mmCIF file of C-alpha atoms in Angstrom:
data_model
loop_
_atom_site.group_PDB
_atom_site.id
_atom_site.type_symbol
_atom_site.label_atom_id
_atom_site.label_comp_id
_atom_site.label_asym_id
_atom_site.label_seq_id
_atom_site.Cartn_x
_atom_site.Cartn_y
_atom_site.Cartn_z
ATOM 1 C CA MET A 1 160.640 103.622 130.155
ATOM 2 C CA ASN A 2 158.656 106.100 132.195
ATOM 3 C CA GLU A 3 159.131 109.590 130.651
ATOM 4 C CA SER A 4 158.874 111.247 134.292
ATOM 5 C CA ARG A 5 162.344 109.801 135.228
ATOM 6 C CA THR A 6 165.423 108.182 133.997
ATOM 7 C CA GLU A 7 166.829 105.109 135.629
ATOM 8 C CA HIS A 8 170.034 103.151 135.868
ATOM 9 C CA ALA A 9 171.158 100.236 138.121
ATOM 10 C CA ALA A 10 172.102 102.712 140.977
ATOM 11 C CA THR A 11 170.420 105.909 140.134
ATOM 12 C CA VAL A 12 166.969 107.180 139.793
ATOM 13 C CA THR A 13 166.455 110.681 138.310
ATOM 14 C CA ILE A 14 163.227 112.790 138.724
ATOM 15 C CA PRO A 15 162.510 115.963 136.939
ATOM 16 C CA GLU A 16 161.833 118.824 139.422
ATOM 17 C CA PRO A 17 158.124 120.340 139.438
ATOM 18 C CA GLY A 18 157.543 123.875 139.019
ATOM 19 C CA ALA A 19 158.096 126.278 142.040
ATOM 20 C CA PHE A 20 160.621 124.049 143.623
ATOM 21 C CA ARG A 21 164.116 124.819 144.815
ATOM 22 C CA PHE A 22 166.212 121.912 145.924
ATOM 23 C CA ALA A 23 168.584 124.379 147.976
ATOM 24 C CA GLU A 24 165.592 125.757 149.934
ATOM 25 C CA ASN A 25 164.386 122.399 150.941
ATOM 26 C CA LEU A 26 167.927 121.167 151.843
ATOM 27 C CA SER A 27 168.259 124.413 153.987
ATOM 28 C CA TYR A 28 164.872 123.421 155.939
ATOM 29 C CA LEU A 29 166.365 119.720 156.306
ATOM 30 C CA SER A 30 169.553 121.251 157.752
ATOM 31 C CA ARG A 31 167.754 122.981 160.657
ATOM 32 C CA SER A 32 168.980 120.758 163.410
ATOM 33 C CA SER A 33 172.376 119.112 163.820
ATOM 34 C CA ASN A 34 170.816 116.587 166.024
ATOM 35 C CA GLU A 35 168.589 115.056 163.257
ATOM 36 C CA CYS A 36 169.248 111.341 163.232
ATOM 37 C CA MET A 37 167.033 110.153 160.199
ATOM 38 C CA TYR A 38 169.299 111.500 157.658
ATOM 39 C CA GLN A 39 172.717 113.121 156.993
ATOM 40 C CA ILE A 40 173.361 116.466 155.069
ATOM 41 C CA ARG A 41 176.656 116.191 153.168
ATOM 42 C CA GLN A 42 177.443 119.443 151.233
ATOM 43 C CA ASN A 43 174.703 119.847 148.808
ATOM 44 C CA THR A 44 173.296 116.223 149.344
ATOM 45 C CA VAL A 45 171.179 114.349 151.782
ATOM 46 C CA ARG A 46 171.844 110.771 152.676
ATOM 47 C CA LYS A 47 169.186 108.482 154.174
ATOM 48 C CA ALA A 48 168.495 104.712 154.897
ATOM 49 C CA LEU A 49 165.498 103.195 153.216
ATOM 50 C CA ALA A 50 164.047 99.649 153.739
ATOM 51 C CA CYS A 51 161.644 98.031 151.256
ATOM 52 C CA ASP A 52 160.526 94.540 152.662
ATOM 53 C CA GLN A 53 163.747 92.949 153.776
ATOM 54 C CA GLU A 54 166.059 95.108 151.631
ATOM 55 C CA THR A 55 167.847 97.937 153.054
ATOM 56 C CA ALA A 56 169.882 100.853 151.204
ATOM 57 C CA VAL A 57 171.577 104.050 151.694
ATOM 58 C CA VAL A 58 170.636 106.609 149.146
ATOM 59 C CA GLU A 59 172.102 110.009 148.448
ATOM 60 C CA VAL A 60 169.553 112.575 147.072
ATOM 61 C CA SER A 61 170.968 115.727 145.244
ATOM 62 C CA GLU A 62 170.085 118.017 142.367
ATOM 63 C CA ASP A 63 172.043 117.431 139.092
ATOM 64 C CA GLU A 64 172.930 120.005 136.477
ATOM 65 C CA TYR A 65 169.574 119.469 134.583
ATOM 66 C CA GLN A 66 167.447 120.415 137.684
ATOM 67 C CA HIS A 67 166.579 116.856 138.345
ATOM 68 C CA ILE A 68 166.329 115.203 141.537
ATOM 69 C CA ALA A 69 169.175 112.324 141.476
ATOM 70 C CA ILE A 70 168.668 109.374 143.868
ATOM 71 C CA ARG A 71 171.848 107.410 143.933
ATOM 72 C CA PHE A 72 172.127 104.106 145.752
ATOM 73 C CA LEU A 73 175.435 103.823 147.632
ATOM 74 C CA GLY A 74 177.271 100.627 148.106
ATOM 75 C CA ASN A 75 178.310 97.849 145.947
ATOM 76 C CA SER A 76 174.978 95.961 145.831
ATOM 77 C CA PRO A 77 172.764 97.133 143.156
ATOM 78 C CA PRO A 78 169.240 97.852 144.180
ATOM 79 C CA SER A 79 166.477 95.503 143.104
ATOM 80 C CA ALA A 80 163.620 96.907 140.877
ATOM 81 C CA ARG A 81 161.319 97.091 143.733
ATOM 82 C CA MET A 82 163.630 99.149 145.783
ATOM 83 C CA ARG A 83 164.238 101.511 143.142
ATOM 84 C CA ALA A 84 160.573 102.067 142.654
ATOM 85 C CA TYR A 85 160.073 102.389 146.488
ATOM 86 C CA ALA A 86 163.009 104.980 146.739
ATOM 87 C CA GLU A 87 161.483 107.198 144.065
ATOM 88 C CA ALA A 88 158.005 106.999 145.625
ATOM 89 C CA TYR A 89 159.607 107.754 149.020
ATOM 90 C CA VAL A 90 161.507 110.800 147.815
ATOM 91 C CA ARG A 91 158.583 112.073 145.816
ATOM 92 C CA ASP A 92 156.628 112.056 148.945
ATOM 93 C CA TRP A 93 159.303 113.313 151.177
ATOM 94 C CA LEU A 94 160.194 116.349 149.182
ATOM 95 C CA ASP A 95 156.489 116.844 148.139
ATOM 96 C CA LEU A 96 157.296 116.573 144.447
ATOM 97 C CA ASN A 97 153.749 115.661 143.426
ATOM 98 C CA THR A 98 151.954 118.685 144.558
ATOM 99 C CA ASP A 99 151.246 121.724 142.393
ATOM 100 C CA ILE A 100 151.483 124.599 144.577
ATOM 101 C CA SER A 101 150.900 127.494 142.015
ATOM 102 C CA SER A 102 147.468 128.042 143.476
ATOM 103 C CA PHE A 103 149.017 128.672 146.888
ATOM 104 C CA TYR A 104 151.630 131.043 145.614
ATOM 105 C CA GLU A 105 148.711 132.964 143.734
ATOM 106 C CA LEU A 106 146.783 133.147 147.061
ATOM 107 C CA ALA A 107 150.005 134.423 148.993
ATOM 108 C CA GLU A 108 150.576 137.297 146.605
ATOM 109 C CA ASN A 109 147.440 139.005 148.022
ATOM 110 C CA ASP A 110 147.711 137.997 151.518
ATOM 111 C CA GLU A 111 149.174 140.423 154.011
ATOM 112 C CA LEU A 112 150.847 137.718 156.083
ATOM 113 C CA LEU A 113 152.271 135.511 153.249
ATOM 114 C CA ARG A 114 153.042 138.008 150.520
ATOM 115 C CA ASP A 115 156.460 138.922 152.132
ATOM 116 C CA VAL A 116 157.104 135.460 153.619
ATOM 117 C CA VAL A 117 156.715 133.390 150.589
ATOM 118 C CA PRO A 118 159.311 135.085 148.440
ATOM 119 C CA ARG A 119 161.883 134.573 151.208
ATOM 120 C CA PHE A 120 161.522 130.685 151.075
ATOM 121 C CA TYR A 121 160.385 130.492 147.418
ATOM 122 C CA GLY A 122 160.496 126.790 146.236
ATOM 123 C CA LEU A 123 159.976 125.238 149.730
ATOM 124 C CA ARG A 124 157.726 122.383 150.065
ATOM 125 C CA VAL A 125 156.154 120.793 152.984
ATOM 126 C CA ILE A 126 158.856 118.341 153.709
ATOM 127 C CA GLY A 127 156.901 115.048 154.665
ATOM 128 C CA ILE A 128 157.477 112.070 156.931
ATOM 129 C CA PRO A 129 156.032 109.326 154.742
ATOM 130 C CA ASP A 130 155.886 106.580 157.205
ATOM 131 C CA LEU A 131 152.891 106.895 159.569
ATOM 132 C CA PHE A 132 154.282 105.479 162.495
ATOM 133 C CA GLU A 133 157.267 107.584 162.360
ATOM 134 C CA ALA A 134 154.969 110.745 161.776
ATOM 135 C CA VAL A 135 152.837 109.987 164.804
ATOM 136 C CA CYS A 136 155.830 109.166 166.904
ATOM 137 C CA TRP A 137 157.360 112.616 166.101
ATOM 138 C CA GLY A 138 154.162 114.295 166.910
ATOM 139 C CA ILE A 139 153.791 112.692 170.282
ATOM 140 C CA ILE A 140 157.554 112.820 171.214
ATOM 141 C CA GLY A 141 157.181 116.747 170.442
ATOM 142 C CA GLN A 142 154.273 117.366 172.768
ATOM 143 C CA GLN A 143 154.789 120.066 175.354
ATOM 144 C CA ILE A 144 158.674 120.127 174.943
ATOM 145 C CA ASN A 145 161.135 122.355 173.139
ATOM 146 C CA LEU A 146 162.106 121.291 169.791
ATOM 147 C CA ALA A 147 165.850 120.767 170.722
ATOM 148 C CA PHE A 148 164.861 118.184 173.403
ATOM 149 C CA ALA A 149 162.410 116.657 170.888
ATOM 150 C CA TYR A 150 165.256 115.897 168.638
ATOM 151 C CA THR A 151 167.134 114.406 171.554
ATOM 152 C CA LEU A 152 164.480 112.131 172.501
ATOM 153 C CA LYS A 153 164.012 111.077 168.963
ATOM 154 C CA ARG A 154 167.692 110.241 168.609
ATOM 155 C CA ARG A 155 167.681 108.116 171.804
ATOM 156 C CA PHE A 156 164.682 106.239 170.683
ATOM 157 C CA VAL A 157 166.019 105.522 167.208
ATOM 158 C CA GLU A 158 169.338 104.481 168.350
ATOM 159 C CA ALA A 159 168.053 102.318 171.038
ATOM 160 C CA PHE A 160 165.254 100.554 169.032
ATOM 161 C CA GLY A 161 165.919 101.222 165.286
ATOM 162 C CA GLN A 162 168.120 99.517 162.792
ATOM 163 C CA ALA A 163 171.596 100.898 161.633
ATOM 164 C CA VAL A 164 172.442 100.553 158.091
ATOM 165 C CA PRO A 165 176.309 100.956 157.687
ATOM 166 C CA TYR A 166 178.024 102.672 154.968
ATOM 167 C CA GLU A 167 181.632 103.860 154.841
ATOM 168 C CA GLY A 168 181.867 103.833 158.652
ATOM 169 C CA ASP A 169 178.792 105.858 159.326
ATOM 170 C CA SER A 170 175.420 104.554 160.498
ATOM 171 C CA TYR A 171 172.385 105.482 158.725
ATOM 172 C CA TRP A 172 169.111 104.757 160.919
ATOM 173 C CA LEU A 173 165.813 103.240 160.043
ATOM 174 C CA PHE A 174 163.018 104.334 162.428
ATOM 175 C CA PRO A 175 162.063 101.768 165.082
ATOM 176 C CA SER A 176 159.123 99.516 163.560
ATOM 177 C CA PRO A 177 155.712 99.316 165.069
ATOM 178 C CA GLU A 178 156.230 95.695 165.734
ATOM 179 C CA THR A 179 159.359 96.420 167.766
ATOM 180 C CA THR A 180 157.814 99.252 169.731
ATOM 181 C CA ALA A 181 154.730 97.349 170.486
ATOM 182 C CA GLY A 182 156.908 94.776 172.357
ATOM 183 C CA LEU A 183 158.347 97.332 174.639
ATOM 184 C CA SER A 184 157.293 98.392 178.111
ATOM 185 C CA VAL A 185 157.057 101.919 179.690
ATOM 186 C CA GLN A 186 160.246 100.906 181.596
ATOM 187 C CA ASP A 187 162.272 100.106 178.603
ATOM 188 C CA LEU A 188 161.688 103.574 177.346
ATOM 189 C CA ALA A 189 162.317 105.305 180.855
ATOM 190 C CA PRO A 190 166.201 105.465 180.344
ATOM 191 C CA LEU A 191 165.653 107.563 177.399
ATOM 192 C CA GLN A 192 163.923 110.241 179.566
ATOM 193 C CA MET A 193 160.625 109.689 177.938
ATOM 194 C CA SER A 194 157.838 110.456 180.279
ATOM 195 C CA GLY A 195 155.614 107.380 181.225
ATOM 196 C CA ARG A 196 152.578 109.048 179.528
ATOM 197 C CA LYS A 197 154.387 109.532 176.281
ATOM 198 C CA SER A 198 155.698 105.984 176.353
ATOM 199 C CA GLU A 199 152.290 104.556 176.752
ATOM 200 C CA TYR A 200 151.061 106.617 173.847
ATOM 201 C CA LEU A 201 153.891 105.477 171.696
ATOM 202 C CA ILE A 202 153.465 101.738 172.656
ATOM 203 C CA HIS A 203 149.637 102.118 172.123
ATOM 204 C CA VAL A 204 149.865 103.565 168.735
ATOM 205 C CA ALA A 205 152.586 100.943 167.755
ATOM 206 C CA THR A 206 150.248 98.148 168.776
ATOM 207 C CA LEU A 207 147.318 99.665 166.609
ATOM 208 C CA ILE A 208 149.612 99.816 163.486
ATOM 209 C CA ALA A 209 151.299 96.519 164.032
ATOM 210 C CA GLU A 210 147.928 94.754 164.264
ATOM 211 C CA GLY A 211 146.603 96.720 161.082
ATOM 212 C CA ARG A 212 143.941 98.690 163.236
ATOM 213 C CA LEU A 213 145.446 101.937 162.035
ATOM 214 C CA THR A 214 146.932 102.476 158.601
ATOM 215 C CA LYS A 215 147.769 105.148 156.220
ATOM 216 C CA GLU A 216 145.434 103.691 153.660
ATOM 217 C CA MET A 217 142.519 103.960 156.180
ATOM 218 C CA LEU A 218 142.926 107.506 156.925
ATOM 219 C CA LEU A 219 143.293 108.535 153.234
ATOM 220 C CA ALA A 220 140.241 106.696 152.485
ATOM 221 C CA SER A 221 138.380 109.212 154.800
ATOM 222 C CA SER A 222 135.968 111.641 153.550
ATOM 223 C CA GLY A 223 138.446 114.354 154.171
ATOM 224 C CA CYS A 224 140.742 116.126 156.669
ATOM 225 C CA LYS A 225 138.027 116.556 159.270
ATOM 226 C CA GLN A 226 137.102 112.967 159.312
ATOM 227 C CA ALA A 227 140.794 111.695 159.239
ATOM 228 C CA GLU A 228 141.352 114.104 162.183
ATOM 229 C CA GLN A 229 138.524 112.677 164.008
ATOM 230 C CA LEU A 230 139.851 109.095 163.398
ATOM 231 C CA LEU A 231 143.282 110.139 164.774
ATOM 232 C CA THR A 232 142.013 112.131 167.766
ATOM 233 C CA ALA A 233 139.934 109.098 168.816
ATOM 234 C CA ILE A 234 143.319 107.444 169.630
ATOM 235 C CA ARG A 235 144.825 107.738 173.040
ATOM 236 C CA GLY A 236 147.549 110.234 173.025
ATOM 237 C CA ILE A 237 146.683 112.066 169.880
ATOM 238 C CA GLY A 238 145.146 115.404 170.268
ATOM 239 C CA PRO A 239 144.112 117.950 167.514
ATOM 240 C CA TRP A 240 147.747 119.306 167.415
ATOM 241 C CA THR A 241 149.272 116.060 166.872
ATOM 242 C CA ALA A 242 146.601 114.894 164.509
ATOM 243 C CA ASN A 243 146.905 117.921 162.259
ATOM 244 C CA TYR A 244 150.691 117.708 162.347
ATOM 245 C CA VAL A 245 150.424 114.132 160.795
ATOM 246 C CA LEU A 246 147.667 115.268 158.472
ATOM 247 C CA MET A 247 149.993 117.782 157.095
ATOM 248 C CA ARG A 248 153.346 116.019 156.888
ATOM 249 C CA CYS A 249 152.350 112.418 156.529
ATOM 250 C CA LEU A 250 148.947 112.335 154.792
ATOM 251 C CA ARG A 251 149.367 115.391 152.697
ATOM 252 C CA PHE A 252 146.086 117.091 153.606
ATOM 253 C CA ALA A 253 146.777 120.710 152.216
ATOM 254 C CA ASP A 254 143.823 121.949 154.539
ATOM 255 C CA ALA A 255 145.166 120.600 157.687
ATOM 256 C CA PHE A 256 145.576 123.343 160.243
ATOM 257 C CA PRO A 257 147.223 123.065 163.651
ATOM 258 C CA ILE A 258 145.442 125.897 165.091
ATOM 259 C CA ASP A 259 146.752 125.558 168.536
ATOM 260 C CA ASP A 260 150.366 125.356 167.556
ATOM 261 C CA VAL A 261 152.676 127.886 169.570
ATOM 262 C CA GLY A 262 155.055 128.368 166.756
ATOM 263 C CA LEU A 263 152.237 129.376 164.439
ATOM 264 C CA HIS A 264 151.174 131.852 167.015
ATOM 265 C CA ASN A 265 154.497 133.194 167.433
ATOM 266 C CA ALA A 266 155.278 133.642 163.891
ATOM 267 C CA ILE A 267 151.994 135.544 163.267
ATOM 268 C CA LYS A 268 152.627 137.806 166.315
ATOM 269 C CA LEU A 269 156.125 138.720 165.062
ATOM 270 C CA LEU A 270 155.100 139.320 161.541
ATOM 271 C CA LEU A 271 152.235 141.429 162.550
ATOM 272 C CA HIS A 272 154.237 143.348 165.176
ATOM 273 C CA GLN A 273 151.667 142.581 167.728
ATOM 274 C CA GLU A 274 152.217 142.361 171.514
ATOM 275 C CA ALA A 275 149.680 139.414 172.030
ATOM 276 C CA LYS A 276 149.409 136.242 170.204
ATOM 277 C CA PRO A 277 146.499 135.944 167.843
ATOM 278 C CA THR A 278 143.126 134.912 169.241
ATOM 279 C CA LYS A 279 141.454 131.704 168.062
ATOM 280 C CA ALA A 280 138.886 133.857 166.157
ATOM 281 C CA ALA A 281 141.781 135.592 164.405
ATOM 282 C CA LEU A 282 143.262 132.231 163.615
ATOM 283 C CA GLN A 283 139.877 131.011 162.176
ATOM 284 C CA ARG A 284 139.704 134.061 159.986
ATOM 285 C CA LEU A 285 143.062 133.321 158.640
ATOM 286 C CA ALA A 286 142.296 129.817 158.061
ATOM 287 C CA ARG A 287 139.135 130.863 156.057
ATOM 288 C CA ARG A 288 141.535 133.282 154.074
ATOM 289 C CA TRP A 289 143.911 130.392 153.123
ATOM 290 C CA GLN A 290 141.130 127.839 152.606
ATOM 291 C CA GLY A 291 142.589 124.787 150.991
ATOM 292 C CA TRP A 292 146.124 125.647 151.677
ATOM 293 C CA GLU A 293 146.322 126.056 155.483
ATOM 294 C CA ALA A 294 148.959 123.540 155.839
ATOM 295 C CA TYR A 295 151.261 125.239 153.473
ATOM 296 C CA ALA A 296 150.691 128.694 154.981
ATOM 297 C CA THR A 297 151.609 127.176 158.457
ATOM 298 C CA PHE A 298 154.668 125.528 157.141
ATOM 299 C CA TYR A 299 156.026 128.856 155.550
ATOM 300 C CA LEU A 300 155.104 130.736 158.934
ATOM 301 C CA TRP A 301 157.031 128.107 160.979
ATOM 302 C CA ARG A 302 159.918 128.646 158.600
ATOM 303 C CA THR A 303 160.104 132.179 159.639
ATOM 304 C CA LEU A 304 161.112 131.000 163.106
ATOM 305 C CA TYR A 305 163.078 127.745 162.474
#
């Protein structure tokens, strides 16, 4: 048995890494009551997963030994393949594979981060492991407020995703690239999705469905900058969306969405400034946070929402 986890027919347990607090990450996951991809139940989070043709609803919690417990709900025991997939998914989703001690050391001496990090100690960059879902969320969120972005995502998921039922509730799987590639702009119009965004979503879905854009391809790039170039070459993906995907899906710790409005507002508020930071000031901050720009950004976002 792998010593990093314990496993039973319907449970997988993963020891928590250092500098991790489940409650802090659950608090982040609870920030919108309109989230459709998982459900918070007291001190647990429930989510639908799919591995090949097998689906499951899992409940993720923290046990008394400070382990992450992944419990499969329902009467059908998961296959070994599904158990392995669920463990890998949750490790990626909750960022359990990253040693963030160097980031915390950097933050101790940083004028912006030294007060922010202790407030949210144990928070990780909560991921979106599926590339298509991550890109869609980035595109959907372009130039609209967060509340409406959640509404659009819910409409899209409930119209074209797959519901996995458990005890009278529906747990949603994100629409597949194959399904989305077969849609038209007119199919998405009733959701109040703009024509331009609809075109972008369908185009990206087609690239992924045809194997012309993969997570492996981006991870095989020479680094964050080349991966960003590969993404921004795609219609509908600008630097902001690319860096969002690099942060939350591809796990580039040096991704930095320099044009993000939330990042600007957080810095402005923390420094008690009247104006938002200039691009030159942001570039200086990025140099200060070199190698950990994504984590600095995520913690600063957390001060706002």
